[in-house]
Coordinates of C-alpha atoms in Angstrom, one line a residue:
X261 CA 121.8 91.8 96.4
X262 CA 121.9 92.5 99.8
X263 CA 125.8 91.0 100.1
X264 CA 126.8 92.6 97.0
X265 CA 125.4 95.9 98.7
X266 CA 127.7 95.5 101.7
X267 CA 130.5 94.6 99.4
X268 CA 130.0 97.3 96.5
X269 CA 129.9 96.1 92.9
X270 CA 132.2 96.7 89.6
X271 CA 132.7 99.9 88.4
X272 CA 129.9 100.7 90.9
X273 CA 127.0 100.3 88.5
X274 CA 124.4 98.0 88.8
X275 CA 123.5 96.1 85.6
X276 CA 120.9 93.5 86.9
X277 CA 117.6 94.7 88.4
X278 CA 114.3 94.9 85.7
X279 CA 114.1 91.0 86.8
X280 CA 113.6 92.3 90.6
X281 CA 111.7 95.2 89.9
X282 CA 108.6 92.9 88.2
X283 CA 109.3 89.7 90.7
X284 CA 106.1 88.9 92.4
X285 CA 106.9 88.7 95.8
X286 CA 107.8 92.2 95.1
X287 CA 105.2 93.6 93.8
X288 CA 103.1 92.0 96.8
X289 CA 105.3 93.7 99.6
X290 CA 104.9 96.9 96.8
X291 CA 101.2 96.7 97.4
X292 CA 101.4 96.2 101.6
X293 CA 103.4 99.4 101.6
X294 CA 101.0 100.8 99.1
X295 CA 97.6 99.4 101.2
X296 CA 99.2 100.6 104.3
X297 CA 99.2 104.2 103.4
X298 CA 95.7 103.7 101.5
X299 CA 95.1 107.1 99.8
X300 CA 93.0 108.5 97.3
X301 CA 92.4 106.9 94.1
X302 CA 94.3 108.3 91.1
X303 CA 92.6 108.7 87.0
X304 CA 91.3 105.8 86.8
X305 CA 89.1 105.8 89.9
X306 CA 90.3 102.3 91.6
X307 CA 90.9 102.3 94.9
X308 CA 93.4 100.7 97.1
X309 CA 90.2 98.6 98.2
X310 CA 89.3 97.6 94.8
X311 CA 92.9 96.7 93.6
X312 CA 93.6 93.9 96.7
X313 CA 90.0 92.3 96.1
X314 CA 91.6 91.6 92.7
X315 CA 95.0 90.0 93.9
X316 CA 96.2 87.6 93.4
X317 CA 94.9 88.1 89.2
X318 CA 96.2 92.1 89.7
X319 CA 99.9 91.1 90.5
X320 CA 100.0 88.0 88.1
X321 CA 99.3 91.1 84.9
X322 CA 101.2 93.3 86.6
X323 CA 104.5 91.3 86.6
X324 CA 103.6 90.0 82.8
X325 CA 103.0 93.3 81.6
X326 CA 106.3 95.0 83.3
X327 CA 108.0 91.7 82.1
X328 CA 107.0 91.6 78.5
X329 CA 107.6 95.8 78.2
X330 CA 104.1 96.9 77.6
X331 CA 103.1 98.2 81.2
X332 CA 102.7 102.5 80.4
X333 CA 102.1 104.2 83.6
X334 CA 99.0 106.3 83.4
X335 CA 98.0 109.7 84.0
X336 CA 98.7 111.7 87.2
X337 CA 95.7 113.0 89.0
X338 CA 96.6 116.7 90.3
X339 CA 95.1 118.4 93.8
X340 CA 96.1 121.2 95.0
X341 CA 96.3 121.1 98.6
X342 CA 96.4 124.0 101.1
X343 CA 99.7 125.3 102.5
X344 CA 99.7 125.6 106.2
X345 CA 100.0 129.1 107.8
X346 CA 99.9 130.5 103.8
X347 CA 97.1 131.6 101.5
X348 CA 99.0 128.9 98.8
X349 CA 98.2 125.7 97.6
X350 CA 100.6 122.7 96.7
X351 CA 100.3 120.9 94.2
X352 CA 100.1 117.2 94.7
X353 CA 99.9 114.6 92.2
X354 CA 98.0 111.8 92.9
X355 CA 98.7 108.4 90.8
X356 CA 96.6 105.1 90.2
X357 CA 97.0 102.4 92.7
X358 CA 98.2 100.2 90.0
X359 CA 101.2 102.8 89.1
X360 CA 101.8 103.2 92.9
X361 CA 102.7 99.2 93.5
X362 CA 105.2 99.6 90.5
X363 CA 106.8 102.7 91.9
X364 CA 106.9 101.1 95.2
X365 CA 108.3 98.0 93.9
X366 CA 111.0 100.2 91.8
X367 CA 111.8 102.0 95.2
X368 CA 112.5 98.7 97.3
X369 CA 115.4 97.4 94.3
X370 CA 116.8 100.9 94.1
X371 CA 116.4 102.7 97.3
X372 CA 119.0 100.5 98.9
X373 CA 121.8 101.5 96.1
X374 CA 121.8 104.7 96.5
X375 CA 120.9 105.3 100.4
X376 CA 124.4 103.1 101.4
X377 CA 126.2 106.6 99.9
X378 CA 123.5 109.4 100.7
X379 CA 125.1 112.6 102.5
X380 CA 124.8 112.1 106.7
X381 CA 123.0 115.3 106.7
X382 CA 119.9 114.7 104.6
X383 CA 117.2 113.5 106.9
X384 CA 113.6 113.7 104.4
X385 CA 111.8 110.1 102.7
X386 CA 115.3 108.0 104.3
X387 CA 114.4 105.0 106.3
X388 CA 115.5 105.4 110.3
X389 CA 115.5 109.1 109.8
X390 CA 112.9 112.0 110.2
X391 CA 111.5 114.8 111.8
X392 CA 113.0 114.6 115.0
X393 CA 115.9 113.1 113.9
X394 CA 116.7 116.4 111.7
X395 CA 115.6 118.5 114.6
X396 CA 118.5 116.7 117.5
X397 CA 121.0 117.3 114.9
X398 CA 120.2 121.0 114.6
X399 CA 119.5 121.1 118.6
X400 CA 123.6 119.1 119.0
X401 CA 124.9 122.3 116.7
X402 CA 123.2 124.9 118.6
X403 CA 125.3 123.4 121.4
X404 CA 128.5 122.6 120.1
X405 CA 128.0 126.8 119.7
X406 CA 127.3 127.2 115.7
X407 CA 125.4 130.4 115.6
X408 CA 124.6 131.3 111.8
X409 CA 121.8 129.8 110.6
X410 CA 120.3 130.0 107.0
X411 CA 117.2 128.2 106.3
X412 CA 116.6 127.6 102.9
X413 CA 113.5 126.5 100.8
X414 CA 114.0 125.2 97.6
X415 CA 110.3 126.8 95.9
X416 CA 108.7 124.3 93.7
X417 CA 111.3 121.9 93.6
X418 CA 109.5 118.8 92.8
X419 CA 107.8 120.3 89.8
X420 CA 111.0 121.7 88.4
X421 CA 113.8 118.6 88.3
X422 CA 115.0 118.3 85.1
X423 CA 114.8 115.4 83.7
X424 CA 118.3 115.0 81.6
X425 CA 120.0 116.0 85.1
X426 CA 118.1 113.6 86.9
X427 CA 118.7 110.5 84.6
X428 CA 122.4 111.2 84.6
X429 CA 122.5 111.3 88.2
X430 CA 120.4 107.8 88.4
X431 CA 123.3 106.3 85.7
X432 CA 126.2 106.7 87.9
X433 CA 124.5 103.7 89.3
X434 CA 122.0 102.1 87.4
X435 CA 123.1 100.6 84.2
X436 CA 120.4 98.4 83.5
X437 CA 118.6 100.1 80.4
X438 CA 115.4 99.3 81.1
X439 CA 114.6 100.3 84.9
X440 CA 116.0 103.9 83.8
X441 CA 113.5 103.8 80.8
X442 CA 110.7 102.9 83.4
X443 CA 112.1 105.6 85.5
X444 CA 111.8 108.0 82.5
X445 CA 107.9 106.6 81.7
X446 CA 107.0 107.5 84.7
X447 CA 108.6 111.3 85.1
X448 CA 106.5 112.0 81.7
X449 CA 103.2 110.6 83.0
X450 CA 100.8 113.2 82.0
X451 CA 99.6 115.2 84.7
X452 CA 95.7 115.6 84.5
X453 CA 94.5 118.6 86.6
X454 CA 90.2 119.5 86.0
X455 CA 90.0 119.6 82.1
X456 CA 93.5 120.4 81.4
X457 CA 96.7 117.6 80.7
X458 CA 99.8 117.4 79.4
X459 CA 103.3 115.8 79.1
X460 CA 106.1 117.3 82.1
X461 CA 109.0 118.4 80.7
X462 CA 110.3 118.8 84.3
X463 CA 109.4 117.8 88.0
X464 CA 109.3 114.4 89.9
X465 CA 105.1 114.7 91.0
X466 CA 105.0 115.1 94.6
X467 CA 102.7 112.8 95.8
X468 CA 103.9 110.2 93.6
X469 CA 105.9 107.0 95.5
X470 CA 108.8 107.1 93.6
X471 CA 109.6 111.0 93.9
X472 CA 110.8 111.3 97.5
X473 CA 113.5 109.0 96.3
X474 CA 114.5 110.8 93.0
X475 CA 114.5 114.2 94.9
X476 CA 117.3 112.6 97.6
X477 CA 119.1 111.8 94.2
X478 CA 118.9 115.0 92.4
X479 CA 120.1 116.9 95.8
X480 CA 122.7 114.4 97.3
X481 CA 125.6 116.2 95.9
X482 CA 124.8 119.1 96.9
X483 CA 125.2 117.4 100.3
X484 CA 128.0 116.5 99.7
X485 CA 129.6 119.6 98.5
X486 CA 128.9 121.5 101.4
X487 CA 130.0 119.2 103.7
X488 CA 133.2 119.3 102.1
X489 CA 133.0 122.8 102.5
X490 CA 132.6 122.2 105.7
X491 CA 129.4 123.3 106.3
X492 CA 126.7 121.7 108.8
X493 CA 123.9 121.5 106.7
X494 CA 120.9 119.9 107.6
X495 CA 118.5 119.0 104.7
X496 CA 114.7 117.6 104.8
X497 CA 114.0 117.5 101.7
X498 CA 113.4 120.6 100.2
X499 CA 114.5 122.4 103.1
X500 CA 117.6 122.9 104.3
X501 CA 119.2 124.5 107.2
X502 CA 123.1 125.1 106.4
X503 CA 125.3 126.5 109.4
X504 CA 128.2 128.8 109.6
X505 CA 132.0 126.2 109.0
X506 CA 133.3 127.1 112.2
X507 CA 131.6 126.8 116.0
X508 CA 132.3 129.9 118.2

């Protein structure tokens, strides 16, 4: 896969990548990356802790279930988290461990696909890149004498992806049926918040492993509209910073 990344692929669509998605060495690097970042546990009350006493049982019914078609992600624990420096909360969606290792393991086939053609300018949830990555690159503009700055928030963007949009964007690559329908499970996991839940008819849940990703996807032509523009925008995430075309 790795090759055929370097290399590109026909018609630029990958059509092979469930069988990756429920391999067991997968799922167990899915559940490191998972473990590593511990967390809260999600509807079902397991924890991170409870989930890798069980392995190796836990990834042997995870793979069959993915494998035979009858894993159904379950619901999405909502928090709402403080905003720093605001009297707002954030909500943050919070699934089971189990449902994490299957995002996670989605994320390791996928995430390479599309990151080989993400914009230069997006710095947010891409590997190598961050905070202070995002922050030289605004620093190396200030110097080469841009002085216009707009900086931008996109206001509940997680929660308001559409979903049509999103899957469209995710088959200019993917053409393997059913990754995108695990994809689409997991976007319409109910969200359970107190005593209230229901079906999304929009949003990615921040929080959830697989979102960061999707966001990047949703957003990356934008990217790359304004850079043919020729604007210097740089994006984390939701945030974005786009400069004037021209340095003084």
């Amino acid at each position: 896969m790795l090759t055929t990344l370097l290399r590109g692929v026909e018609g630029g669509k990958w059509f092979r990548l469930f069988d990756k998605v429920f391999a067991e060495r997968n799922l167990l690097t899915a559940l490191q990356q998972v473990a590593a970042n511990d967390g809260a546990p999600g509807a079902d009350h397991v924890t991170v802790r409870d989930f890798v006493g069980q392995v190796p049982d836990s990834i042997w019914e995870l793979s069959d279930r993915i494998k035979a078609g009858t894993f159904e992600p379950q619901a999405i624990r909502r928090v709402h988290i403080p905003k720093p420096g605001s009297t707002e909360t954030r909500p943050l969606g919070i699934p089971t461990v189990r449902d994490r290792v299957v995002q996670a393991a989605m994320v390791n086939v996928i995430e390479p696909i599309f990151e080989r053609d993400f914009a230069e300018q997006s710095y947010g949830f891409r590997p190598g890149r961050g905070c202070r990555e995002a922050l030289r690159r605004v620093d190396q503009l200030l110097q080469d004498g841009y002085t216009h700055v707009v900086d931008a928030d996109l206001k509940g963007y997680f929660d308001s992806i559409p979903h049509d949009r999103l899957m469209d964007r995710l088959k200019e690559k993917i053409a393997d049926g059913q990754v995108l329908s695990l994809i689409e499970r997991f976007l319409k996991a109910d969200i359970l918040d107190g005593a209230s839940q229901w079906t999304p008819e929009t949003g990615a849940p921040q929080g959830a492993v697989l979102s960061p990703l999707l966001s990047n996807v949703y957003l990356d032509p934008l990217d790359h509209l304004l850079a043919r523009e020729g604007f210097q925008m740089v994006r984390y995430a939701d945030d974005c910073a786009p400069g004037d075309v021209h340095a003084r």
